Amino acid sequence: MNSVNLIGRWTRDPEMRFTQNGKALTKVSIAVNRTFGEGADFFEVVIWGKIAENTAQYTKKGSKVGIEGRLQQETWEKDGQKRSKVVIVAERVEFLDNKNSQSNNEIDGFQAIDDDDDIPF
Amino acid sequence: MNSVNLIGRWTRDPEMRFTQNGKALTKVSIAVNRTFGEGADFFEVVIWGKIAENTAQYTKKGSKVGIEGRLQQETWEKDGQKRSKVVIVAERVEFLDNKNSQSNNEIDGFQAIDDDDDIPF
Amino acid sequence: MNSVNLIGRWTRDPEMRFTQNGKALTKVSIAVNRTFGEGADFFEVVIWGKIAENTAQYTKKGSKVGIEGRLQQETWEKDGQKRSKVVIVAERVEFLDNKNSQSNNEIDGFQAIDDDDDIPF
Amino acid sequence: MNSVNLIGRWTRDPEMRFTQNGKALTKVSIAVNRTFGEGADFFEVVIWGKIAENTAQYTKKGSKVGIEGRLQQETWEKDGQKRSKVVIVAERVEFLDNKNSQSNNEIDGFQAIDDDDDIPF
DNA sequence: TTTT
DNA sequence: TTTT
């Protein structure tokens, strides 16, 4: 079992690229406010596939999102030394902003929740 | 282990009362939209203590919230028959609405996320 | 967002059948012990596909499992009255028993954790 | 919202100390097997208070546990450079081993699940 | 209806 | 009984 749930805001614009296999990969980082008003924690988020594309297209720095995913340890070498860090692989991303939100029918794989009264859900 | 995380909207105004022990108890129900735009699921939510008071005071029918909690089975008797249902005991409630959101410093036990554009990211 | 994580034991043997579409569907219920030793909560669990088959094959009444999934509201009519209940749709099931545990290579879609003493930690 | 749920095994003995405030603090790391049998991810875990004491006393390297908690970013300076890493602050720890498991009445704050048939639950 |  |  490996399950993570967060609500926060992107601290920068999501950056999407396509891997050699043609799969979309978006990287972004999230600020999660602490419960008792003392600052935030910042985590790196990795998103694959259609959700990666939607996130890059419909959200930006400052966007509020809810994410469901799992923790992953990324490892690499630098100067002959093994390094590692923890990232969140998001398997679902939910737009929580007014401006950016879209209907579920328009954006595949997203669950948008709107605040505007004039949007025809 | 017993952990639940939801984002949705209250389907009615939260109803708060105080138990005989003087502890605040709020009951409300939440609509959680499904991932692929086909309707919603509706769950009952129970909240205790200071968070119960804040929820009753600062949210209402239609308010968007994120909740962390656990599943609980409530049992009772009706017409001599045992009945039971599943409710969510919310241990944290996060306001996700513009209108209702307050700073973490103002509302004890809540993590509010503002939609203002002046966030220092 | 709709995410549930539980650890508990099946209170009865998992019952599997195939739907008209040929998809495996397993129903079972789980007992989740409360944190402070005062009894348990009982929830219904629904599992689809290959995981449904594996659960039916490799677990039974009393088996200890960890499950990741989501809450779902089931509705039906009885005596002309609308009835509804909450079930957990398990998207991952992890075997936590010695006897039943199998390697990840043997059972597709499962993450088994063995109790053997020869783990290379 | 910031919620993490993991099942895995300690990769080393939990190390407990008391902070200047007299609060118990246990550090340990966990190996979480991946879903499809390809290795594991390793995360650092921090535990406070009574649960920290129980974890240090009743579990050891190789112990299987379920943890509920939250993600936290730890930051420090090294060689004048800001460094940071992600750790899991465990708010609940559930013993999943036969050998180590104890009844809920004996160990405060733990939910133990036994595999032995001869333990009088 | 309930697991250990 | 249901939110947007």
CSV table of C-alpha atoms (C1' of nucleotides) in Angstrom, one decimal:
chain,number,residue,atom,x,y,z
A,1,MET,CA,0.0,0.0,0.0
A,2,ASN,CA,1.3,3.4,-1.0
A,3,SER,CA,-1.2,6.2,-1.1
A,4,VAL,CA,-0.9,10.0,-0.9
A,5,ASN,CA,-3.6,12.7,-0.9
A,6,LEU,CA,-2.8,16.4,-1.0
A,7,ILE,CA,-4.5,19.7,-1.6
A,8,GLY,CA,-2.3,22.7,-2.4
A,9,ARG,CA,-1.1,25.1,-5.1
A,10,TRP,CA,1.5,24.7,-7.9
A,11,THR,CA,4.5,26.8,-7.0
A,12,ARG,CA,5.4,27.1,-10.7
A,13,ASP,CA,4.0,26.4,-14.2
A,14,PRO,CA,3.7,22.7,-14.9
A,15,GLU,CA,6.4,21.7,-17.4
A,16,MET,CA,5.4,19.0,-19.9
A,17,ARG,CA,7.5,17.0,-22.3
A,18,PHE,CA,7.1,13.8,-24.3
A,19,THR,CA,9.4,10.9,-23.5
A,20,GLN,CA,11.0,8.8,-26.2
A,21,ASN,CA,8.0,6.5,-26.0
A,22,GLY,CA,5.7,9.4,-26.8
A,23,LYS,CA,4.2,9.5,-23.4
A,24,ALA,CA,3.5,12.9,-21.8
A,25,LEU,CA,5.4,13.6,-18.6
A,26,THR,CA,4.6,16.7,-16.6
A,27,LYS,CA,6.7,17.9,-13.6
A,28,VAL,CA,5.6,20.5,-11.2
A,29,SER,CA,5.8,21.3,-7.5
A,30,ILE,CA,3.1,21.8,-4.9
A,31,ALA,CA,2.8,24.0,-1.8
A,32,VAL,CA,0.7,22.3,0.9
A,33,ASN,CA,-0.3,24.6,3.7
A,34,ARG,CA,0.1,23.2,7.2
A,35,THR,CA,-2.8,22.7,9.4
A,36,PHE,CA,-2.1,25.4,12.0
A,37,GLY,CA,-1.1,28.2,9.8
A,38,GLU,CA,2.6,27.9,10.1
A,39,GLY,CA,3.9,27.9,6.6
A,40,ALA,CA,3.8,25.2,4.0
A,41,ASP,CA,5.6,22.1,2.8
A,42,PHE,CA,6.8,21.8,-0.8
A,43,PHE,CA,6.8,18.6,-2.8
A,44,GLU,CA,7.7,17.6,-6.3
A,45,VAL,CA,5.0,16.1,-8.4
A,46,VAL,CA,5.3,13.8,-11.5
A,47,ILE,CA,2.4,13.2,-13.8
A,48,TRP,CA,2.1,10.8,-16.7
A,49,GLY,CA,-0.1,10.4,-19.8
A,50,LYS,CA,-3.4,12.2,-20.6
A,51,ILE,CA,-3.5,13.7,-17.1
A,52,ALA,CA,-0.1,15.2,-17.6
A,53,GLU,CA,-1.3,16.9,-20.8
A,54,ASN,CA,-4.4,18.2,-19.1
A,55,THR,CA,-2.5,19.5,-16.2
A,56,ALA,CA,-0.1,21.4,-18.4
A,57,GLN,CA,-2.9,22.8,-20.5
A,58,TYR,CA,-5.4,23.8,-17.8
A,59,THR,CA,-3.4,24.7,-14.7
A,60,LYS,CA,-0.5,27.1,-14.0
A,61,LYS,CA,1.6,28.6,-11.2
A,62,GLY,CA,-0.8,29.3,-8.3
A,63,SER,CA,-3.5,26.9,-9.4
A,64,LYS,CA,-5.2,25.1,-6.6
A,65,VAL,CA,-5.4,21.4,-7.0
A,66,GLY,CA,-6.2,18.1,-5.2
A,67,ILE,CA,-4.0,15.2,-6.0
A,68,GLU,CA,-4.2,11.4,-5.4
A,69,GLY,CA,-1.1,9.4,-6.0
A,70,ARG,CA,1.7,7.5,-4.6
A,71,LEU,CA,5.2,8.2,-3.2
A,72,GLN,CA,8.2,7.3,-5.2
A,73,GLN,CA,11.8,7.4,-4.6
A,74,GLU,CA,13.9,8.7,-7.5
A,75,THR,CA,17.5,7.8,-7.5
A,76,TRP,CA,20.4,9.1,-9.7
A,77,GLU,CA,24.1,9.6,-9.7
A,78,LYS,CA,26.0,12.8,-9.3
A,79,ASP,CA,29.7,13.1,-9.1
A,80,GLY,CA,29.9,9.4,-8.7
A,81,GLN,CA,27.6,9.6,-5.7
A,82,LYS,CA,24.2,8.0,-5.3
A,83,ARG,CA,21.5,10.6,-4.7
A,84,SER,CA,17.9,10.1,-4.1
A,85,LYS,CA,14.7,12.1,-3.5
A,86,VAL,CA,11.1,11.5,-2.8
A,87,VAL,CA,8.5,12.6,-5.4
A,88,ILE,CA,4.7,12.2,-5.7
A,89,VAL,CA,3.4,10.4,-8.7
A,90,ALA,CA,0.0,11.9,-9.2
A,91,GLU,CA,-2.6,9.4,-10.6
A,92,ARG,CA,-5.5,11.9,-10.3
A,93,VAL,CA,-5.5,15.7,-10.4
A,94,GLU,CA,-8.5,17.7,-9.5
A,95,PHE,CA,-8.8,21.3,-10.5
A,96,LEU,CA,-10.0,23.4,-7.6
A,97,ASP,CA,-9.8,26.9,-9.2
A,98,ASN,CA,-12.7,28.8,-10.6
A,99,LYS,CA,-10.8,30.2,-13.6
A,100,ASN,CA,-9.3,27.0,-14.7
A,101,SER,CA,-12.0,24.6,-14.0
A,102,GLN,CA,-13.6,22.8,-16.9
A,103,SER,CA,-16.4,20.3,-17.1
A,104,ASN,CA,-15.8,16.6,-16.7
A,105,ASN,CA,-17.0,16.1,-20.2
A,106,GLU,CA,-14.5,18.4,-21.8
A,107,ILE,CA,-11.4,17.3,-20.0
A,108,ASP,CA,-10.8,13.6,-20.0
A,109,GLY,CA,-9.6,12.2,-16.7
A,110,PHE,CA,-10.3,15.2,-14.6
A,111,GLN,CA,-12.9,15.9,-12.0
A,112,ALA,CA,-13.5,19.6,-12.0
A,113,ILE,CA,-15.5,21.4,-9.3
A,114,ASP,CA,-16.8,24.8,-10.3
A,115,ASP,CA,-17.6,27.8,-8.2
A,116,ASP,CA,-19.3,29.8,-10.9
A,117,ASP,CA,-23.0,29.7,-11.0
A,118,ASP,CA,-23.2,30.3,-14.7
A,119,ILE,CA,-21.4,27.2,-15.9
A,120,PRO,CA,-23.7,24.6,-17.4
A,121,PHE,CA,-22.9,21.5,-15.4
B,1,MET,CA,-5.6,1.6,9.4
B,2,ASN,CA,-8.7,3.4,8.5
B,3,SER,CA,-8.3,6.5,6.4
B,4,VAL,CA,-10.6,8.5,4.0
B,5,ASN,CA,-9.9,11.5,1.9
B,6,LEU,CA,-12.6,13.3,0.0
B,7,ILE,CA,-13.2,16.5,-1.9
B,8,GLY,CA,-16.8,17.6,-2.5
B,9,ARG,CA,-19.7,19.9,-1.6
B,10,TRP,CA,-22.1,19.9,1.3
B,11,THR,CA,-25.5,18.9,0.0
B,12,ARG,CA,-27.2,20.7,2.9
B,13,ASP,CA,-26.4,23.2,5.7
B,14,PRO,CA,-24.3,21.6,8.5
B,15,GLU,CA,-26.3,21.0,11.6
B,16,MET,CA,-24.6,21.4,14.9
B,17,ARG,CA,-25.6,20.6,18.4
B,18,PHE,CA,-23.9,20.0,21.7
B,19,THR,CA,-24.0,16.6,23.3
B,20,GLN,CA,-24.6,16.1,27.0
B,21,ASN,CA,-20.9,16.2,27.5
B,22,GLY,CA,-20.8,19.7,26.0
B,23,LYS,CA,-19.0,18.5,22.9
B,24,ALA,CA,-20.0,20.0,19.6
B,25,LEU,CA,-21.3,17.6,17.0
B,26,THR,CA,-22.0,18.5,13.5
B,27,LYS,CA,-23.7,16.4,10.9
B,28,VAL,CA,-23.7,17.1,7.2
B,29,SER,CA,-23.6,15.2,3.9
B,30,ILE,CA,-21.2,15.5,1.0
B,31,ALA,CA,-21.6,15.1,-2.7
B,32,VAL,CA,-18.4,13.7,-4.3
B,33,ASN,CA,-18.3,13.9,-8.1
B,34,ARG,CA,-17.1,10.9,-9.9
B,35,THR,CA,-14.0,10.9,-12.0
B,36,PHE,CA,-15.6,10.6,-15.4
B,37,GLY,CA,-18.4,13.1,-15.1
B,38,GLU,CA,-21.2,10.6,-14.4
B,39,GLY,CA,-22.9,11.9,-11.3
B,40,ALA,CA,-21.9,11.9,-7.7
B,41,ASP,CA,-21.8,9.8,-4.6
B,42,PHE,CA,-23.4,11.0,-1.4
B,43,PHE,CA,-22.0,10.3,2.0
B,44,GLU,CA,-22.8,11.3,5.6
B,45,VAL,CA,-20.2,13.2,7.5
B,46,VAL,CA,-19.9,13.5,11.3
B,47,ILE,CA,-17.6,16.1,12.9
B,48,TRP,CA,-16.7,16.6,16.5
B,49,GLY,CA,-15.3,19.4,18.7
B,50,LYS,CA,-13.9,22.7,17.5
B,51,ILE,CA,-13.8,21.6,13.9
B,52,ALA,CA,-17.6,20.9,14.2
B,53,GLU,CA,-18.1,24.4,15.4
B,54,ASN,CA,-16.0,26.0,12.7
B,55,THR,CA,-17.7,23.9,10.0
B,56,ALA,CA,-21.2,25.0,11.2
B,57,GLN,CA,-20.1,28.6,11.4
B,58,TYR,CA,-18.1,29.0,8.2
B,59,THR,CA,-19.6,26.6,5.7
B,60,LYS,CA,-23.1,25.9,4.3
B,61,LYS,CA,-25.0,24.0,1.7
B,62,GLY,CA,-23.0,24.1,-1.5
B,63,SER,CA,-19.6,24.8,0.2
B,64,LYS,CA,-16.7,23.0,-1.4
B,65,VAL,CA,-14.5,21.2,1.2
B,66,GLY,CA,-11.7,18.7,1.5
B,67,ILE,CA,-12.0,16.2,4.4
B,68,GLU,CA,-9.6,13.8,6.0
B,69,GLY,CA,-11.1,11.3,8.3
B,70,ARG,CA,-12.0,7.7,8.9
B,71,LEU,CA,-14.9,5.4,8.1
B,72,GLN,CA,-17.2,4.4,10.9
B,73,GLN,CA,-20.1,2.0,11.1
B,74,GLU,CA,-23.1,3.4,13.0
B,75,THR,CA,-25.6,0.9,14.3
B,76,TRP,CA,-29.0,1.3,15.9
B,77,GLU,CA,-32.3,-0.5,16.4
B,78,LYS,CA,-35.5,0.3,14.5
B,79,ASP,CA,-38.7,-1.7,15.0
B,80,GLY,CA,-36.7,-4.3,16.9
B,81,GLN,CA,-34.3,-4.7,13.9
B,82,LYS,CA,-30.6,-4.0,13.9
B,83,ARG,CA,-29.8,-1.4,11.3
B,84,SER,CA,-26.4,0.0,10.3
B,85,LYS,CA,-24.9,2.6,8.0
B,86,VAL,CA,-21.4,3.9,7.1
B,87,VAL,CA,-20.5,7.4,7.9
B,88,ILE,CA,-17.3,9.4,7.6
B,89,VAL,CA,-15.9,10.9,10.8
B,90,ALA,CA,-14.0,14.0,9.6
B,91,GLU,CA,-10.9,14.8,11.6
B,92,ARG,CA,-9.9,17.7,9.3
B,93,VAL,CA,-12.0,19.9,7.1
B,94,GLU,CA,-10.5,22.2,4.6
B,95,PHE,CA,-12.5,25.1,3.2
B,96,LEU,CA,-12.1,25.3,-0.6
B,97,ASP,CA,-14.5,28.1,-1.4
B,98,ASN,CA,-13.5,31.7,-2.2
B,99,LYS,CA,-16.3,33.3,-0.3
B,100,ASN,CA,-16.0,31.3,2.8
B,101,SER,CA,-12.3,30.9,3.1
B,102,GLN,CA,-10.5,32.3,6.0
B,103,SER,CA,-6.9,32.5,7.0
B,104,ASN,CA,-5.4,29.7,9.1
B,105,ASN,CA,-4.7,32.2,11.8
B,106,GLU,CA,-8.3,33.2,12.2
B,107,ILE,CA,-9.9,29.8,12.2
B,108,ASP,CA,-8.5,27.3,14.7
B,109,GLY,CA,-8.0,23.8,13.3
B,110,PHE,CA,-8.7,24.6,9.7
B,111,GLN,CA,-6.5,24.9,6.8
B,112,ALA,CA,-7.9,27.4,4.4
B,113,ILE,CA,-6.6,28.0,1.0
B,114,ASP,CA,-7.2,31.4,-0.5
B,115,ASP,CA,-7.9,32.2,-4.1
B,116,ASP,CA,-6.3,35.6,-4.0
B,117,ASP,CA,-3.8,36.4,-6.6
B,118,ASP,CA,-1.2,37.9,-4.2
B,119,ILE,CA,0.1,34.6,-3.0
B,120,PRO,CA,3.9,34.8,-2.8
B,121,PHE,CA,4.8,31.9,-5.0
C,1,MET,CA,-10.9,13.1,-4.8
C,2,ASN,CA,-12.2,9.9,-3.2
C,3,SER,CA,-9.7,7.7,-1.5
C,4,VAL,CA,-9.9,5.0,1.2
C,5,ASN,CA,-7.2,3.0,2.8
C,6,LEU,CA,-8.0,0.2,5.2
C,7,ILE,CA,-6.3,-2.7,7.0
C,8,GLY,CA,-8.5,-5.5,8.4
C,9,ARG,CA,-9.7,-9.0,8.0
C,10,TRP,CA,-12.4,-10.6,5.8
C,11,THR,CA,-15.4,-11.6,7.9
C,12,ARG,CA,-16.4,-14.2,5.4
C,13,ASP,CA,-15.1,-16.0,2.3
C,14,PRO,CA,-14.9,-13.7,-0.7
C,15,GLU,CA,-17.7,-14.5,-3.2
C,16,MET,CA,-16.8,-14.2,-6.8
C,17,ARG,CA,-19.0,-14.3,-9.9
C,18,PHE,CA,-18.8,-13.2,-13.5
C,19,THR,CA,-21.0,-10.4,-14.8
C,20,GLN,CA,-22.7,-10.6,-18.1
C,21,ASN,CA,-19.8,-8.8,-19.6
C,22,GLY,CA,-17.5,-11.6,-18.4
C,23,LYS,CA,-15.9,-9.4,-15.8
C,24,ALA,CA,-15.1,-10.9,-12.4
C,25,LEU,CA,-16.8,-9.3,-9.5
C,26,THR,CA,-15.9,-10.3,-5.9
C,27,LYS,CA,-17.9,-9.2,-2.8
C,28,VAL,CA,-16.6,-9.6,0.7
C,29,SER,CA,-16.8,-7.7,4.0
C,30,ILE,CA,-14.0,-6.5,6.1
C,31,ALA,CA,-13.6,-6.0,9.9
C,32,VAL,CA,-11.4,-3.0,10.7
C,33,ASN,CA,-10.2,-2.9,14.3
C,34,ARG,CA,-10.5,0.5,16.0
C,35,THR,CA,-7.5,2.3,17.3
C,36,PHE,CA,-8.1,1.9,21.0
C,37,GLY,CA,-9.1,-1.6,21.3
C,38,GLU,CA,-12.8,-1.1,21.4
C,39,GLY,CA,-14.2,-3.4,18.8
C,40,ALA,CA,-14.3,-3.1,15.1
C,41,ASP,CA,-16.2,-1.5,12.2
C,42,PHE,CA,-17.5,-3.7,9.4
C,43,PHE,CA,-17.6,-2.6,5.8
C,44,GLU,CA,-18.7,-4.1,2.5
C,45,VAL,CA,-16.0,-4.4,-0.2
C,46,VAL,CA,-16.5,-4.8,-4.0
C,47,ILE,CA,-13.6,-5.8,-6.2
C,48,TRP,CA,-13.5,-6.0,-10.0
C,49,GLY,CA,-11.4,-7.8,-12.6
C,50,LYS,CA,-8.2,-9.7,-12.1
C,51,ILE,CA,-7.8,-8.5,-8.5
C,52,ALA,CA,-11.3,-9.9,-7.9
C,53,GLU,CA,-10.2,-13.3,-9.1
C,54,ASN,CA,-7.0,-13.3,-7.1
C,55,THR,CA,-8.8,-12.2,-4.0
C,56,ALA,CA,-11.3,-15.0,-4.3
C,57,GLN,CA,-8.5,-17.5,-5.1
C,58,TYR,CA,-5.9,-16.6,-2.5
C,59,THR,CA,-7.8,-15.2,0.5
C,60,LYS,CA,-10.6,-16.4,2.7
C,61,LYS,CA,-12.6,-15.6,5.8
C,62,GLY,CA,-10.1,-14.3,8.4
C,63,SER,CA,-7.5,-13.3,5.9
C,64,LYS,CA,-5.7,-10.1,6.8
C,65,VAL,CA,-5.6,-7.6,4.0
C,66,GLY,CA,-4.7,-4.0,3.2
C,67,ILE,CA,-6.9,-2.3,0.6
C,68,GLU,CA,-6.8,0.9,-1.4
C,69,GLY,CA,-9.9,2.1,-3.1
C,70,ARG,CA,-12.7,4.5,-3.1
C,71,LEU,CA,-16.1,5.0,-1.5
C,72,GLN,CA,-19.2,4.4,-3.6
C,73,GLN,CA,-22.8,4.8,-2.8
C,74,GLU,CA,-25.0,1.8,-4.0
C,75,THR,CA,-28.6,2.5,-4.5
C,76,TRP,CA,-31.5,0.2,-5.2
C,77,GLU,CA,-35.3,-0.1,-4.8
C,78,LYS,CA,-37.0,-2.3,-2.3
C,79,ASP,CA,-40.8,-2.4,-1.8
C,80,GLY,CA,-41.0,0.8,-3.9
C,81,GLN,CA,-38.6,2.5,-1.6
C,82,LYS,CA,-35.2,3.9,-2.5
C,83,ARG,CA,-32.5,2.4,-0.4
C,84,SER,CA,-28.8,3.1,-0.4
C,85,LYS,CA,-25.6,2.0,1.3
C,86,VAL,CA,-21.9,2.8,1.2
C,87,VAL,CA,-19.4,0.3,-0.1
C,88,ILE,CA,-15.7,0.3,-0.8
C,89,VAL,CA,-14.5,-0.4,-4.3
C,90,ALA,CA,-11.1,-1.9,-3.8
C,91,GLU,CA,-8.6,-1.0,-6.5
C,92,ARG,CA,-5.7,-2.7,-4.8
C,93,VAL,CA,-5.6,-5.5,-2.3
C,94,GLU,CA,-2.5,-6.5,-0.4
C,95,PHE,CA,-2.3,-9.9,1.3
C,96,LEU,CA,-0.9,-9.6,4.8
C,97,ASP,CA,-1.1,-13.2,5.9
C,98,ASN,CA,1.7,-15.6,6.1
C,99,LYS,CA,-0.1,-18.6,4.9
C,100,ASN,CA,-1.7,-17.0,1.9
C,101,SER,CA,1.0,-14.7,0.8
C,102,GLN,CA,2.5,-15.2,-2.6
C,103,SER,CA,5.2,-13.4,-4.5
C,104,ASN,CA,4.5,-10.4,-6.6
C,105,ASN,CA,5.7,-12.4,-9.6
C,106,GLU,CA,3.2,-15.2,-9.1
C,107,ILE,CA,0.1,-13.2,-8.5
C,108,ASP,CA,-0.7,-10.5,-11.0
C,109,GLY,CA,-1.8,-7.2,-9.5
C,110,PHE,CA,-1.0,-8.0,-6.0
C,111,GLN,CA,1.6,-6.8,-3.7
C,112,ALA,CA,2.4,-9.5,-1.3
C,113,ILE,CA,4.6,-9.0,1.8
C,114,ASP,CA,6.1,-12.1,3.2
C,115,ASP,CA,6.9,-12.9,6.8
C,116,ASP,CA,9.9,-15.0,6.1
C,117,ASP,CA,13.0,-14.3,8.0
C,118,ASP,CA,15.2,-14.3,5.0
C,119,ILE,CA,14.3,-10.9,3.7
C,120,PRO,CA,17.4,-9.1,2.7
C,121,PHE,CA,17.0,-5.9,4.8
D,1,MET,CA,-5.0,18.1,3.1
D,2,ASN,CA,-1.9,16.1,3.5
D,3,SER,CA,-2.4,12.4,4.0
D,4,VAL,CA,-0.1,9.3,3.5
D,5,ASN,CA,-0.8,5.6,4.0
D,6,LEU,CA,1.9,3.0,3.6
D,7,ILE,CA,2.5,-0.7,4.3
D,8,GLY,CA,6.0,-1.9,4.4
D,9,ARG,CA,8.9,-3.1,6.5
D,10,TRP,CA,11.4,-1.2,8.6
D,11,THR,CA,14.8,-1.4,6.9
D,12,ARG,CA,16.6,-0.8,10.2
D,13,ASP,CA,15.9,-0.8,13.9
D,14,PRO,CA,13.9,2.2,15.0
D,15,GLU,CA,16.1,4.7,16.8
D,16,MET,CA,14.4,6.6,19.7
D,17,ARG,CA,15.6,9.6,21.7
D,18,PHE,CA,14.0,12.2,23.9
D,19,THR,CA,14.1,15.8,22.8
D,20,GLN,CA,14.9,18.6,25.2
D,21,ASN,CA,11.2,18.9,25.9
D,22,GLY,CA,11.1,15.3,27.0
D,23,LYS,CA,9.2,14.2,24.0
D,24,ALA,CA,10.0,10.8,22.5
D,25,LEU,CA,11.2,11.0,18.8
D,26,THR,CA,11.8,7.8,16.8
D,27,LYS,CA,13.4,7.8,13.4
D,28,VAL,CA,13.3,4.8,11.1
D,29,SER,CA,13.0,4.0,7.4
D,30,ILE,CA,10.5,1.9,5.6
D,31,ALA,CA,10.7,-0.3,2.4
D,32,VAL,CA,7.4,-0.3,0.5
D,33,ASN,CA,7.1,-2.9,-2.2
D,34,ARG,CA,5.9,-1.8,-5.6
D,35,THR,CA,2.7,-3.1,-7.0
D,36,PHE,CA,4.1,-5.2,-9.8
D,37,GLY,CA,7.0,-6.9,-8.1
D,38,GLU,CA,9.8,-4.6,-9.4
D,39,GLY,CA,11.6,-3.6,-6.2
D,40,ALA,CA,10.8,-1.2,-3.5
D,41,ASP,CA,10.8,2.5,-2.5
D,42,PHE,CA,12.5,3.6,0.7
D,43,PHE,CA,11.2,6.4,2.8
D,44,GLU,CA,12.3,8.0,6.1
D,45,VAL,CA,9.7,8.0,8.9
D,46,VAL,CA,9.5,10.2,11.9
D,47,ILE,CA,7.3,9.4,14.9
D,48,TRP,CA,6.6,11.4,18.0
D,49,GLY,CA,5.3,10.8,21.5
D,50,LYS,CA,3.9,7.6,22.9
D,51,ILE,CA,3.7,6.0,19.5
D,52,ALA,CA,7.4,6.7,19.1
D,53,GLU,CA,8.1,4.8,22.3
D,54,ASN,CA,5.9,1.8,21.4
D,55,THR,CA,7.4,1.6,17.9
D,56,ALA,CA,10.9,1.5,19.4
D,57,GLN,CA,10.0,-1.0,22.0
D,58,TYR,CA,7.9,-3.4,19.9
D,59,THR,CA,9.2,-3.3,16.4
D,60,LYS,CA,12.6,-3.8,14.8
D,61,LYS,CA,14.4,-4.1,11.5
D,62,GLY,CA,12.3,-6.2,9.3
D,63,SER,CA,9.0,-5.6,11.1
D,64,LYS,CA,6.0,-5.2,8.9
D,65,VAL,CA,3.9,-2.1,9.6
D,66,GLY,CA,1.1,0.0,8.3
D,67,ILE,CA,1.4,3.7,8.8
D,68,GLU,CA,-0.9,6.6,8.6
D,69,GLY,CA,0.6,10.1,8.5
D,70,ARG,CA,1.5,13.1,6.6
D,71,LEU,CA,4.3,14.3,4.3
D,72,GLN,CA,6.8,16.8,5.7
D,73,GLN,CA,9.6,18.7,4.1
D,74,GLU,CA,12.7,18.8,6.3
D,75,THR,CA,15.2,21.6,5.6
D,76,TRP,CA,18.7,22.2,6.9
D,77,GLU,CA,22.0,23.8,5.9
D,78,LYS,CA,25.1,22.0,4.9
D,79,ASP,CA,28.3,23.8,3.8
D,80,GLY,CA,26.3,27.0,3.6
D,81,GLN,CA,23.8,25.4,1.2
D,82,LYS,CA,20.2,24.8,1.8
D,83,ARG,CA,19.2,21.2,1.6
D,84,SER,CA,15.8,19.6,2.0
D,85,LYS,CA,14.2,16.2,2.0
D,86,VAL,CA,10.8,14.7,2.3
D,87,VAL,CA,9.9,12.5,5.4
D,88,ILE,CA,6.7,10.9,6.6
D,89,VAL,CA,5.5,11.9,10.0
D,90,ALA,CA,3.6,8.8,11.2
D,91,GLU,CA,0.6,9.6,13.3
D,92,ARG,CA,-0.5,6.0,13.6
D,93,VAL,CA,1.6,2.8,13.3
D,94,GLU,CA,0.0,-0.6,13.1
D,95,PHE,CA,2.0,-3.7,13.8
D,96,LEU,CA,1.5,-6.4,11.2
D,97,ASP,CA,3.9,-9.0,12.4
D,98,ASN,CA,3.1,-12.2,14.3
D,99,LYS,CA,6.0,-12.1,16.6
D,100,ASN,CA,5.8,-8.5,17.6
D,101,SER,CA,2.1,-8.0,17.8
D,102,GLN,CA,0.4,-7.2,21.0
D,103,SER,CA,-3.1,-6.7,22.0
D,104,ASN,CA,-4.7,-3.3,21.7
D,105,ASN,CA,-5.2,-3.2,25.5
D,106,GLU,CA,-1.6,-3.7,26.2
D,107,ILE,CA,-0.1,-1.1,23.9
D,108,ASP,CA,-1.5,2.3,24.0
D,109,GLY,CA,-2.2,3.9,20.7
D,110,PHE,CA,-1.6,0.9,18.6
D,111,GLN,CA,-3.8,-1.3,16.7
D,112,ALA,CA,-2.3,-4.7,16.5
D,113,ILE,CA,-3.5,-7.5,14.3
D,114,ASP,CA,-2.5,-11.0,15.3
D,115,ASP,CA,-1.9,-14.0,13.2
D,116,ASP,CA,-1.5,-16.4,16.0
D,117,ASP,CA,-4.5,-18.6,16.8
D,118,ASP,CA,-3.5,-18.9,20.4
D,119,ILE,CA,-3.7,-15.3,21.4
D,120,PRO,CA,-6.8,-14.6,23.4
D,121,PHE,CA,-8.4,-11.7,21.6
E,1,DT,C1',-24.5,-11.6,9.8
E,2,DT,C1',-19.4,-10.6,11.3
E,3,DT,C1',-12.5,-10.9,11.5
E,4,DT,C1',-8.3,-11.7,14.8
F,1,DT,C1',-33.3,13.8,0.6
F,2,DT,C1',-29.1,15.7,-2.3
F,3,DT,C1',-23.7,19.7,-4.1
F,4,DT,C1',-21.6,22.4,-8.4
